[in-house]
Amino acid sequence: MSNTDYYSKNELMNFIDTKPLDIEICDVTLRDGEQTPGVAFTKEEKIDLAMELDAIGVEVIEAGFPVVSSSEKEIVKEISNMGLNSNICCLARSVISDVDAAIDCDVDIVSIFIAMSDLHLKFKYHKSCADVFSCAMSSIEHAKDHGLKVRFAAEDGTRTDVETLKKAFIAAEEYKVDYVSIADTIGILSPATTHYLVSEINKVVNTPICIHCHDDLGMATANTLVAAEAGAKQLHTTVNGIGERAGNASLEELLVALRVQHGIERYDTTKLTGISNKLQEYSGLPIAVNKSVVGKHAFTHESGIHVMAILEEPRTYELFSPEMVGGKRNLIVGKHTGKKALKGIVEDLGYNLENDELCDLILKVKNCTEVKKGLSRERLETLIQTVQSHQR
């Protein structure tokens, strides 16, 4: 147990699957994340985020969709040639010209997608499954002929007949695809259905399976973790869980869950709060204060019982330390703060109050108009100094 990890592997043995997971992360913030309504990253912002993801240890970065525009293509190519440790991926439709754009960008991996669900075939393609599959295989063959690794992705895969999905992935293996990918495009999965689907695909293919989850039902991160437990290798994420509609599986939540639940510690989680803050700045999208791992309140404590316990042993009310994810603990004085907790917070700030001073302080705290939202450190220190001056 490192000095930033509170949890003990032995304490979790009764709850977790101890079988080692063979996984890699593919972060799609620069592509799917940018499809968030109102979000458009500059070239400099994309490059900065790519460098941050590489520093965390993310194995694959999906840098964009080159055919969208000449500027998008230029950015993807520049990221591809930055010399990062991460492999660089881009998206392509099942169209030869899209694959050519990927080839021009010097990417390591191209993700070639088609939808095979009845809904998409009828209302988007107006073609048969056989026709769209044939286009996909031609594109895959073209990409492989030009030395690219290929991820064959089934858009809306979770509303595609399972047998159709199996047959498509088996056939794609004959074209030597490097990955087959299940996209939960509308976020319909639950942990139970995720486990079933990935397990079923895993029975019939030898190619690594990818899982791409959306958060329409609030289960994207959970579904991604379960997919890994069922045998999926490549797990797709975005920073802060941004993405179309309700977003995607959250990078920070997944990396911490993999560390806590499965002992995967090769990612530098101390950089998670930093990249989260950058993403908020670049996207203009603030995260909820109670967001797991990186939210303002993730390590904030107000309840008197909690504060007293935290001051003595942080493990009582924190699963992992704020330092593990590059965050900071915040002890709040509010309406639930008792005298003992207040004394501990005051001492933690470096002050030593007599009993009368403490009683005076708690009265001032309770009558303070800001107490409902919690007093800032600066406001509390002002009250402490006021009490001390009155007692002299």
mmCIF file of C-alpha atoms in Angstrom:
data_model
loop_
_atom_site.group_PDB
_atom_site.id
_atom_site.type_symbol
_atom_site.label_atom_id
_atom_site.label_comp_id
_atom_site.label_asym_id
_atom_site.label_seq_id
_atom_site.Cartn_x
_atom_site.Cartn_y
_atom_site.Cartn_z
ATOM 1 C CA MET A 1 0.000 0.000 0.000
ATOM 2 C CA SER A 2 1.604 3.290 -1.111
ATOM 3 C CA ASN A 3 1.471 6.402 1.017
ATOM 4 C CA THR A 4 -1.293 7.854 -1.159
ATOM 5 C CA ASP A 5 -3.469 4.698 -1.134
ATOM 6 C CA TYR A 6 -5.729 4.210 1.873
ATOM 7 C CA TYR A 7 -7.361 0.999 0.712
ATOM 8 C CA SER A 8 -5.735 -2.323 1.365
ATOM 9 C CA LYS A 9 -5.822 -5.116 -1.194
ATOM 10 C CA ASN A 10 -6.454 -7.566 1.643
ATOM 11 C CA GLU A 11 -9.481 -5.561 2.794
ATOM 12 C CA LEU A 12 -10.985 -5.781 -0.689
ATOM 13 C CA MET A 13 -10.291 -9.456 -1.375
ATOM 14 C CA ASN A 14 -13.819 -10.512 -0.425
ATOM 15 C CA PHE A 15 -15.362 -8.062 -2.866
ATOM 16 C CA ILE A 16 -13.230 -8.048 -5.998
ATOM 17 C CA ASP A 17 -12.293 -10.438 -8.740
ATOM 18 C CA THR A 18 -8.595 -11.092 -8.199
ATOM 19 C CA LYS A 19 -8.064 -12.252 -11.784
ATOM 20 C CA PRO A 20 -5.625 -9.779 -13.435
ATOM 21 C CA LEU A 21 -7.167 -7.610 -16.130
ATOM 22 C CA ASP A 22 -5.461 -7.266 -19.510
ATOM 23 C CA ILE A 23 -6.564 -3.767 -20.473
ATOM 24 C CA GLU A 24 -5.527 -0.570 -22.187
ATOM 25 C CA ILE A 25 -7.136 2.854 -22.227
ATOM 26 C CA CYS A 26 -8.186 4.623 -25.403
ATOM 27 C CA ASP A 27 -9.130 8.181 -24.521
ATOM 28 C CA VAL A 28 -11.474 9.793 -27.042
ATOM 29 C CA THR A 29 -11.700 13.293 -25.522
ATOM 30 C CA LEU A 30 -10.185 14.931 -28.613
ATOM 31 C CA ARG A 31 -12.740 13.312 -30.906
ATOM 32 C CA ASP A 32 -15.925 12.177 -29.157
ATOM 33 C CA GLY A 33 -15.424 14.720 -26.388
ATOM 34 C CA GLU A 34 -15.290 17.489 -28.960
ATOM 35 C CA GLN A 35 -18.674 16.335 -30.251
ATOM 36 C CA THR A 36 -20.143 17.744 -27.045
ATOM 37 C CA PRO A 37 -22.577 20.513 -28.091
ATOM 38 C CA GLY A 38 -20.802 23.860 -28.033
ATOM 39 C CA VAL A 39 -17.288 22.449 -27.577
ATOM 40 C CA ALA A 40 -14.475 23.098 -30.059
ATOM 41 C CA PHE A 41 -10.834 22.821 -29.023
ATOM 42 C CA THR A 42 -8.102 24.931 -30.560
ATOM 43 C CA LYS A 43 -5.044 23.270 -32.055
ATOM 44 C CA GLU A 44 -2.983 24.306 -29.035
ATOM 45 C CA GLU A 45 -5.568 22.944 -26.611
ATOM 46 C CA LYS A 46 -5.699 19.590 -28.393
ATOM 47 C CA ILE A 47 -1.924 19.301 -28.378
ATOM 48 C CA ASP A 48 -1.795 20.199 -24.680
ATOM 49 C CA LEU A 49 -4.471 17.647 -23.781
ATOM 50 C CA ALA A 50 -2.691 14.989 -25.852
ATOM 51 C CA MET A 51 0.529 15.650 -23.928
ATOM 52 C CA GLU A 52 -1.347 15.411 -20.613
ATOM 53 C CA LEU A 53 -2.991 12.120 -21.597
ATOM 54 C CA ASP A 54 0.383 10.751 -22.693
ATOM 55 C CA ALA A 55 1.921 11.772 -19.349
ATOM 56 C CA ILE A 56 -0.834 9.928 -17.480
ATOM 57 C CA GLY A 57 0.088 6.790 -19.402
ATOM 58 C CA VAL A 58 -2.961 6.413 -21.652
ATOM 59 C CA GLU A 59 -2.027 3.825 -24.279
ATOM 60 C CA VAL A 60 -4.161 5.126 -27.161
ATOM 61 C CA ILE A 61 -5.304 8.672 -27.919
ATOM 62 C CA GLU A 62 -8.066 9.147 -30.471
ATOM 63 C CA ALA A 63 -6.966 12.481 -31.912
ATOM 64 C CA GLY A 64 -9.860 13.297 -34.186
ATOM 65 C CA PHE A 65 -11.867 12.662 -37.352
ATOM 66 C CA PRO A 66 -9.552 13.854 -40.191
ATOM 67 C CA VAL A 67 -12.129 13.970 -42.968
ATOM 68 C CA VAL A 68 -14.188 16.567 -41.085
ATOM 69 C CA SER A 69 -11.992 19.472 -42.217
ATOM 70 C CA SER A 70 -8.510 20.362 -43.398
ATOM 71 C CA SER A 71 -7.699 21.923 -40.014
ATOM 72 C CA GLU A 72 -8.841 18.769 -38.195
ATOM 73 C CA LYS A 73 -6.646 16.679 -40.472
ATOM 74 C CA GLU A 74 -3.679 18.980 -39.821
ATOM 75 C CA ILE A 75 -4.105 18.698 -36.041
ATOM 76 C CA VAL A 76 -4.385 14.887 -36.116
ATOM 77 C CA LYS A 77 -1.232 14.694 -38.233
ATOM 78 C CA GLU A 78 0.673 16.994 -35.891
ATOM 79 C CA ILE A 79 -0.307 14.954 -32.831
ATOM 80 C CA SER A 80 0.704 11.783 -34.683
ATOM 81 C CA ASN A 81 4.174 13.198 -35.233
ATOM 82 C CA MET A 82 4.791 14.536 -31.713
ATOM 83 C CA GLY A 83 6.701 11.427 -30.672
ATOM 84 C CA LEU A 84 4.323 10.547 -27.838
ATOM 85 C CA ASN A 85 4.445 7.152 -26.158
ATOM 86 C CA SER A 86 0.708 6.779 -26.757
ATOM 87 C CA ASN A 87 -0.457 5.278 -30.023
ATOM 88 C CA ILE A 88 -2.506 7.747 -32.049
ATOM 89 C CA CYS A 89 -5.852 6.746 -33.482
ATOM 90 C CA CYS A 90 -8.412 8.499 -35.659
ATOM 91 C CA LEU A 91 -11.942 7.827 -36.812
ATOM 92 C CA ALA A 92 -13.054 6.908 -40.340
ATOM 93 C CA ARG A 93 -16.314 5.976 -41.969
ATOM 94 C CA SER A 94 -16.377 2.882 -44.128
ATOM 95 C CA VAL A 95 -15.273 4.973 -47.086
ATOM 96 C CA ILE A 96 -11.930 4.696 -48.888
ATOM 97 C CA SER A 97 -11.438 8.478 -48.908
ATOM 98 C CA ASP A 98 -11.784 8.534 -45.089
ATOM 99 C CA VAL A 99 -9.130 5.859 -44.811
ATOM 100 C CA ASP A 100 -6.862 7.795 -47.163
ATOM 101 C CA ALA A 101 -7.200 10.820 -44.882
ATOM 102 C CA ALA A 102 -6.126 8.640 -41.934
ATOM 103 C CA ILE A 103 -3.146 7.328 -43.918
ATOM 104 C CA ASP A 104 -2.098 10.909 -44.699
ATOM 105 C CA CYS A 105 -2.178 11.716 -40.952
ATOM 106 C CA ASP A 106 0.450 9.079 -40.061
ATOM 107 C CA VAL A 107 -1.770 7.588 -37.352
ATOM 108 C CA ASP A 108 -1.004 4.217 -35.794
ATOM 109 C CA ILE A 109 -4.618 3.014 -35.708
ATOM 110 C CA VAL A 110 -7.710 3.831 -37.731
ATOM 111 C CA SER A 111 -11.146 3.123 -36.301
ATOM 112 C CA ILE A 112 -13.440 2.150 -39.170
ATOM 113 C CA PHE A 113 -17.090 2.098 -38.147
ATOM 114 C CA ILE A 114 -20.444 1.013 -39.497
ATOM 115 C CA ALA A 115 -23.824 0.522 -37.892
ATOM 116 C CA MET A 116 -25.600 -2.788 -38.372
ATOM 117 C CA SER A 117 -28.658 -2.277 -36.189
ATOM 118 C CA ASP A 118 -32.017 -2.455 -37.951
ATOM 119 C CA LEU A 119 -32.770 1.169 -37.025
ATOM 120 C CA HIS A 120 -29.596 2.550 -38.566
ATOM 121 C CA LEU A 121 -29.805 0.353 -41.632
ATOM 122 C CA LYS A 122 -33.359 1.505 -42.303
ATOM 123 C CA PHE A 123 -33.256 5.181 -41.391
ATOM 124 C CA LYS A 124 -29.599 6.206 -41.855
ATOM 125 C CA TYR A 125 -28.052 4.051 -44.581
ATOM 126 C CA HIS A 126 -31.154 2.863 -46.443
ATOM 127 C CA LYS A 127 -29.106 -0.206 -47.313
ATOM 128 C CA SER A 128 -28.919 -3.848 -46.351
ATOM 129 C CA CYS A 129 -26.552 -5.109 -43.684
ATOM 130 C CA ALA A 130 -24.649 -7.054 -46.349
ATOM 131 C CA ASP A 131 -24.078 -3.888 -48.385
ATOM 132 C CA VAL A 132 -22.726 -1.768 -45.529
ATOM 133 C CA PHE A 133 -20.606 -4.649 -44.267
ATOM 134 C CA SER A 134 -19.058 -5.060 -47.705
ATOM 135 C CA CYS A 135 -18.094 -1.362 -47.719
ATOM 136 C CA ALA A 136 -16.503 -1.749 -44.297
ATOM 137 C CA MET A 137 -14.433 -4.746 -45.336
ATOM 138 C CA SER A 138 -13.169 -2.933 -48.452
ATOM 139 C CA SER A 139 -12.089 -0.013 -46.266
ATOM 140 C CA ILE A 140 -10.416 -2.339 -43.773
ATOM 141 C CA GLU A 141 -8.545 -4.115 -46.551
ATOM 142 C CA HIS A 142 -7.348 -0.765 -47.905
ATOM 143 C CA ALA A 143 -6.130 0.350 -44.469
ATOM 144 C CA LYS A 144 -4.311 -2.937 -43.811
ATOM 145 C CA ASP A 145 -2.661 -2.765 -47.221
ATOM 146 C CA HIS A 146 -1.206 0.588 -46.171
ATOM 147 C CA GLY A 147 0.202 -0.732 -42.900
ATOM 148 C CA LEU A 148 -2.335 0.659 -40.446
ATOM 149 C CA LYS A 149 -3.713 -1.141 -37.453
ATOM 150 C CA VAL A 150 -7.495 -1.320 -37.731
ATOM 151 C CA ARG A 151 -10.252 -1.191 -35.174
ATOM 152 C CA PHE A 152 -13.532 -2.404 -36.648
ATOM 153 C CA ALA A 153 -16.271 -0.652 -34.697
ATOM 154 C CA ALA A 154 -19.948 -1.550 -34.626
ATOM 155 C CA GLU A 155 -21.823 1.701 -34.081
ATOM 156 C CA ASP A 156 -25.068 1.092 -32.175
ATOM 157 C CA GLY A 157 -23.662 -2.358 -31.486
ATOM 158 C CA THR A 158 -25.772 -2.747 -28.363
ATOM 159 C CA ARG A 159 -28.986 -2.565 -30.405
ATOM 160 C CA THR A 160 -27.649 -4.907 -33.062
ATOM 161 C CA ASP A 161 -28.760 -8.524 -33.052
ATOM 162 C CA VAL A 162 -26.098 -10.429 -31.102
ATOM 163 C CA GLU A 163 -25.778 -13.144 -33.749
ATOM 164 C CA THR A 164 -25.329 -10.499 -36.455
ATOM 165 C CA LEU A 165 -22.625 -8.880 -34.352
ATOM 166 C CA LYS A 166 -20.843 -12.191 -33.845
ATOM 167 C CA LYS A 167 -20.890 -13.033 -37.548
ATOM 168 C CA ALA A 168 -19.604 -9.578 -38.476
ATOM 169 C CA PHE A 169 -16.710 -9.735 -36.016
ATOM 170 C CA ILE A 170 -15.784 -13.275 -37.065
ATOM 171 C CA ALA A 171 -15.765 -12.190 -40.706
ATOM 172 C CA ALA A 172 -13.708 -9.089 -39.866
ATOM 173 C CA GLU A 173 -11.060 -11.324 -38.272
ATOM 174 C CA GLU A 174 -10.442 -12.818 -41.692
ATOM 175 C CA TYR A 175 -9.328 -9.331 -42.791
ATOM 176 C CA LYS A 176 -6.813 -9.291 -39.908
ATOM 177 C CA VAL A 177 -8.424 -6.454 -37.942
ATOM 178 C CA ASP A 178 -6.509 -5.638 -34.762
ATOM 179 C CA TYR A 179 -9.573 -4.851 -32.645
ATOM 180 C CA VAL A 180 -13.324 -5.355 -32.755
ATOM 181 C CA SER A 181 -15.303 -2.672 -30.965
ATOM 182 C CA ILE A 182 -18.744 -2.603 -29.385
ATOM 183 C CA ALA A 183 -20.224 0.894 -29.244
ATOM 184 C CA ASP A 184 -23.059 1.516 -26.799
ATOM 185 C CA THR A 185 -24.002 4.525 -28.867
ATOM 186 C CA ILE A 186 -27.173 5.467 -26.982
ATOM 187 C CA GLY A 187 -26.114 4.237 -23.541
ATOM 188 C CA ILE A 188 -28.679 1.448 -23.278
ATOM 189 C CA LEU A 189 -26.473 -1.054 -21.428
ATOM 190 C CA SER A 190 -26.525 -1.970 -17.749
ATOM 191 C CA PRO A 191 -23.687 -3.793 -15.969
ATOM 192 C CA ALA A 192 -25.555 -7.114 -16.346
ATOM 193 C CA THR A 193 -26.216 -6.718 -20.078
ATOM 194 C CA THR A 194 -22.669 -5.437 -20.628
ATOM 195 C CA HIS A 195 -21.207 -8.542 -19.017
ATOM 196 C CA TYR A 196 -23.465 -10.799 -21.060
ATOM 197 C CA LEU A 197 -22.711 -9.105 -24.392
ATOM 198 C CA VAL A 198 -18.935 -8.924 -23.972
ATOM 199 C CA SER A 199 -18.832 -12.515 -22.732
ATOM 200 C CA GLU A 200 -20.814 -13.686 -25.763
ATOM 201 C CA ILE A 201 -18.498 -11.886 -28.205
ATOM 202 C CA ASN A 202 -15.457 -13.145 -26.315
ATOM 203 C CA LYS A 203 -16.575 -16.729 -26.918
ATOM 204 C CA VAL A 204 -16.317 -16.440 -30.694
ATOM 205 C CA VAL A 205 -13.459 -14.020 -31.444
ATOM 206 C CA ASN A 206 -9.742 -14.113 -30.743
ATOM 207 C CA THR A 207 -9.252 -10.429 -31.544
ATOM 208 C CA PRO A 208 -9.086 -7.919 -28.660
ATOM 209 C CA ILE A 209 -12.478 -6.424 -27.843
ATOM 210 C CA CYS A 210 -13.056 -2.693 -27.292
ATOM 211 C CA ILE A 211 -15.929 -1.152 -25.366
ATOM 212 C CA HIS A 212 -17.225 2.373 -25.991
ATOM 213 C CA CYS A 213 -19.928 3.441 -23.550
ATOM 214 C CA HIS A 214 -22.181 6.480 -23.423
ATOM 215 C CA ASP A 215 -23.752 7.744 -20.218
ATOM 216 C CA ASP A 216 -27.428 8.226 -21.078
ATOM 217 C CA LEU A 217 -28.479 6.104 -18.096
ATOM 218 C CA GLY A 218 -25.575 7.187 -15.897
ATOM 219 C CA MET A 219 -23.816 3.812 -16.113
ATOM 220 C CA ALA A 220 -21.031 4.370 -18.667
ATOM 221 C CA THR A 221 -18.136 4.043 -16.224
ATOM 222 C CA ALA A 222 -19.680 1.064 -14.440
ATOM 223 C CA ASN A 223 -20.405 -0.647 -17.746
ATOM 224 C CA THR A 224 -16.849 -0.045 -18.952
ATOM 225 C CA LEU A 225 -15.393 -1.564 -15.781
ATOM 226 C CA VAL A 226 -17.686 -4.591 -16.074
ATOM 227 C CA ALA A 227 -16.736 -4.992 -19.739
ATOM 228 C CA ALA A 228 -13.086 -5.224 -18.674
ATOM 229 C CA GLU A 229 -14.009 -7.845 -16.097
ATOM 230 C CA ALA A 230 -15.812 -9.793 -18.846
ATOM 231 C CA GLY A 231 -12.755 -9.743 -21.114
ATOM 232 C CA ALA A 232 -12.724 -6.443 -23.015
ATOM 233 C CA LYS A 233 -9.209 -5.106 -23.567
ATOM 234 C CA GLN A 234 -9.523 -1.548 -24.874
ATOM 235 C CA LEU A 235 -11.622 0.737 -22.684
ATOM 236 C CA HIS A 236 -12.802 4.065 -24.079
ATOM 237 C CA THR A 237 -12.989 7.194 -21.912
ATOM 238 C CA THR A 238 -13.149 10.968 -21.973
ATOM 239 C CA VAL A 239 -11.823 13.474 -19.444
ATOM 240 C CA ASN A 240 -14.642 14.552 -17.099
ATOM 241 C CA GLY A 241 -16.895 12.168 -19.033
ATOM 242 C CA ILE A 242 -17.699 14.783 -21.705
ATOM 243 C CA GLY A 243 -19.217 13.751 -25.011
ATOM 244 C CA GLU A 244 -22.422 13.779 -26.994
ATOM 245 C CA ARG A 245 -25.648 14.137 -24.993
ATOM 246 C CA ALA A 246 -24.881 12.819 -21.470
ATOM 247 C CA GLY A 247 -21.267 12.060 -22.327
ATOM 248 C CA ASN A 248 -18.964 9.033 -22.143
ATOM 249 C CA ALA A 249 -17.235 6.917 -19.515
ATOM 250 C CA SER A 250 -15.102 9.140 -17.296
ATOM 251 C CA LEU A 251 -11.300 8.741 -17.513
ATOM 252 C CA GLU A 252 -10.683 9.800 -13.927
ATOM 253 C CA GLU A 253 -13.382 7.551 -12.477
ATOM 254 C CA LEU A 254 -12.284 4.527 -14.483
ATOM 255 C CA LEU A 255 -8.559 4.862 -13.697
ATOM 256 C CA VAL A 256 -9.219 5.164 -9.973
ATOM 257 C CA ALA A 257 -11.698 2.260 -10.055
ATOM 258 C CA LEU A 258 -9.131 0.094 -11.878
ATOM 259 C CA ARG A 259 -6.539 1.017 -9.251
ATOM 260 C CA VAL A 260 -8.745 0.484 -6.216
ATOM 261 C CA GLN A 261 -10.684 -2.545 -7.422
ATOM 262 C CA HIS A 262 -8.061 -4.326 -9.518
ATOM 263 C CA GLY A 263 -4.670 -3.029 -8.412
ATOM 264 C CA ILE A 264 -3.793 -1.464 -11.788
ATOM 265 C CA GLU A 265 -1.343 1.262 -10.790
ATOM 266 C CA ARG A 266 0.573 2.007 -13.992
ATOM 267 C CA TYR A 267 -1.360 5.209 -14.710
ATOM 268 C CA ASP A 268 -0.220 8.460 -13.099
ATOM 269 C CA THR A 269 -3.430 9.322 -11.282
ATOM 270 C CA THR A 270 -1.807 12.337 -9.589
ATOM 271 C CA LYS A 271 -2.364 14.220 -12.863
ATOM 272 C CA LEU A 272 -6.133 13.638 -12.988
ATOM 273 C CA THR A 273 -7.242 16.796 -11.171
ATOM 274 C CA GLY A 274 -4.916 18.876 -13.329
ATOM 275 C CA ILE A 275 -6.217 17.562 -16.648
ATOM 276 C CA SER A 276 -9.783 17.843 -15.354
ATOM 277 C CA ASN A 277 -9.247 21.527 -14.605
ATOM 278 C CA LYS A 278 -7.712 22.109 -18.036
ATOM 279 C CA LEU A 279 -10.618 20.369 -19.711
ATOM 280 C CA GLN A 280 -13.080 22.596 -17.860
ATOM 281 C CA GLU A 281 -11.169 25.668 -19.017
ATOM 282 C CA TYR A 282 -10.824 24.544 -22.632
ATOM 283 C CA SER A 283 -14.385 23.263 -23.017
ATOM 284 C CA GLY A 284 -16.161 25.907 -20.953
ATOM 285 C CA LEU A 285 -18.022 23.092 -19.196
ATOM 286 C CA PRO A 286 -17.834 23.170 -15.381
ATOM 287 C CA ILE A 287 -18.224 19.839 -13.605
ATOM 288 C CA ALA A 288 -20.599 19.171 -10.728
ATOM 289 C CA VAL A 289 -19.153 19.922 -7.288
ATOM 290 C CA ASN A 290 -19.961 16.355 -6.241
ATOM 291 C CA LYS A 291 -18.272 14.787 -9.274
ATOM 292 C CA SER A 292 -16.391 11.649 -8.292
ATOM 293 C CA VAL A 293 -12.595 11.911 -7.977
ATOM 294 C CA VAL A 294 -12.127 15.487 -9.250
ATOM 295 C CA GLY A 295 -15.182 17.405 -8.023
ATOM 296 C CA LYS A 296 -14.751 20.295 -5.575
ATOM 297 C CA HIS A 297 -16.505 18.294 -2.852
ATOM 298 C CA ALA A 298 -14.780 14.952 -3.522
ATOM 299 C CA PHE A 299 -12.559 15.508 -0.458
ATOM 300 C CA THR A 300 -14.634 18.109 1.392
ATOM 301 C CA HIS A 301 -15.937 17.326 4.875
ATOM 302 C CA GLU A 302 -18.351 19.354 7.021
ATOM 303 C CA SER A 303 -20.175 16.985 9.368
ATOM 304 C CA GLY A 304 -18.628 17.241 12.836
ATOM 305 C CA ILE A 305 -18.393 13.478 13.324
ATOM 306 C CA HIS A 306 -16.692 13.089 9.960
ATOM 307 C CA VAL A 307 -14.261 15.942 10.500
ATOM 308 C CA MET A 308 -13.124 14.651 13.877
ATOM 309 C CA ALA A 309 -12.522 11.197 12.442
ATOM 310 C CA ILE A 310 -10.726 12.573 9.357
ATOM 311 C CA LEU A 311 -8.371 14.618 11.528
ATOM 312 C CA GLU A 312 -7.412 11.483 13.446
ATOM 313 C CA GLU A 313 -7.387 8.977 10.558
ATOM 314 C CA PRO A 314 -8.325 10.063 6.990
ATOM 315 C CA ARG A 315 -9.195 6.494 5.984
ATOM 316 C CA THR A 316 -12.358 6.689 8.091
ATOM 317 C CA TYR A 317 -14.182 8.729 5.458
ATOM 318 C CA GLU A 318 -11.900 8.667 2.393
ATOM 319 C CA LEU A 319 -11.406 5.636 0.172
ATOM 320 C CA PHE A 320 -8.237 7.120 -1.316
ATOM 321 C CA SER A 321 -6.184 10.188 -0.534
ATOM 322 C CA PRO A 322 -6.668 13.479 -2.385
ATOM 323 C CA GLU A 323 -2.940 13.380 -3.180
ATOM 324 C CA MET A 324 -3.465 10.182 -5.180
ATOM 325 C CA VAL A 325 -5.449 12.148 -7.770
ATOM 326 C CA GLY A 326 -3.698 15.499 -7.395
ATOM 327 C CA GLY A 327 -6.445 16.974 -5.218
ATOM 328 C CA LYS A 328 -6.634 18.612 -1.805
ATOM 329 C CA ARG A 329 -8.690 17.953 1.317
ATOM 330 C CA ASN A 330 -11.053 20.701 2.441
ATOM 331 C CA LEU A 331 -12.474 20.752 5.965
ATOM 332 C CA ILE A 332 -15.543 22.986 6.013
ATOM 333 C CA VAL A 333 -17.047 24.824 8.949
ATOM 334 C CA GLY A 334 -20.801 24.825 8.460
ATOM 335 C CA LYS A 335 -24.123 24.289 10.184
ATOM 336 C CA HIS A 336 -23.237 20.672 11.030
ATOM 337 C CA THR A 337 -19.905 21.482 12.679
ATOM 338 C CA GLY A 338 -19.709 20.774 16.414
ATOM 339 C CA LYS A 339 -17.375 22.185 19.048
ATOM 340 C CA LYS A 340 -14.899 19.290 18.950
ATOM 341 C CA ALA A 341 -14.700 19.326 15.163
ATOM 342 C CA LEU A 342 -14.280 23.088 15.150
ATOM 343 C CA LYS A 343 -11.433 22.783 17.656
ATOM 344 C CA GLY A 344 -9.720 20.263 15.379
ATOM 345 C CA ILE A 345 -10.141 22.463 12.305
ATOM 346 C CA VAL A 346 -8.831 25.516 14.169
ATOM 347 C CA GLU A 347 -5.771 23.588 15.301
ATOM 348 C CA ASP A 348 -5.294 22.247 11.772
ATOM 349 C CA LEU A 349 -5.120 25.894 10.644
ATOM 350 C CA GLY A 350 -2.377 26.532 13.187
ATOM 351 C CA TYR A 351 -4.384 28.336 15.885
ATOM 352 C CA ASN A 352 -4.718 27.423 19.564
ATOM 353 C CA LEU A 353 -7.866 28.748 21.253
ATOM 354 C CA GLU A 354 -8.831 28.626 24.916
ATOM 355 C CA ASN A 355 -12.201 27.113 25.799
ATOM 356 C CA ASP A 356 -13.882 30.533 26.158
ATOM 357 C CA GLU A 357 -12.508 31.621 22.810
ATOM 358 C CA LEU A 358 -13.747 28.420 21.188
ATOM 359 C CA CYS A 359 -17.235 28.900 22.642
ATOM 360 C CA ASP A 360 -17.269 32.475 21.349
ATOM 361 C CA LEU A 361 -16.097 31.282 17.921
ATOM 362 C CA ILE A 362 -18.770 28.628 17.561
ATOM 363 C CA LEU A 363 -21.475 31.186 18.364
ATOM 364 C CA LYS A 364 -20.112 33.498 15.695
ATOM 365 C CA VAL A 365 -19.958 30.597 13.220
ATOM 366 C CA LYS A 366 -23.561 29.554 13.855
ATOM 367 C CA ASN A 367 -24.776 33.147 13.419
ATOM 368 C CA CYS A 368 -22.703 33.781 10.316
ATOM 369 C CA THR A 369 -24.796 34.294 7.178
ATOM 370 C CA GLU A 370 -22.420 32.158 5.069
ATOM 371 C CA VAL A 371 -22.682 29.138 7.350
ATOM 372 C CA LYS A 372 -25.344 27.468 5.204
ATOM 373 C CA LYS A 373 -22.871 27.147 2.318
ATOM 374 C CA GLY A 374 -19.823 26.626 4.523
ATOM 375 C CA LEU A 375 -17.229 29.142 5.596
ATOM 376 C CA SER A 376 -14.115 29.629 3.546
ATOM 377 C CA ARG A 377 -10.744 29.255 5.228
ATOM 378 C CA GLU A 378 -10.168 32.998 4.905
ATOM 379 C CA ARG A 379 -13.522 33.854 6.527
ATOM 380 C CA LEU A 380 -12.918 31.414 9.377
ATOM 381 C CA GLU A 381 -9.466 32.846 10.034
ATOM 382 C CA THR A 382 -10.989 36.333 10.204
ATOM 383 C CA LEU A 383 -13.490 35.116 12.822
ATOM 384 C CA ILE A 384 -10.717 33.400 14.797
ATOM 385 C CA GLN A 385 -8.673 36.602 14.868
ATOM 386 C CA THR A 386 -11.747 38.591 15.911
ATOM 387 C CA VAL A 387 -12.369 36.206 18.812
ATOM 388 C CA GLN A 388 -8.746 36.359 19.902
ATOM 389 C CA SER A 389 -8.717 40.174 19.872
ATOM 390 C CA HIS A 390 -11.950 40.335 21.922
ATOM 391 C CA GLN A 391 -10.600 37.978 24.563
ATOM 392 C CA ARG A 392 -7.454 40.036 25.129
#
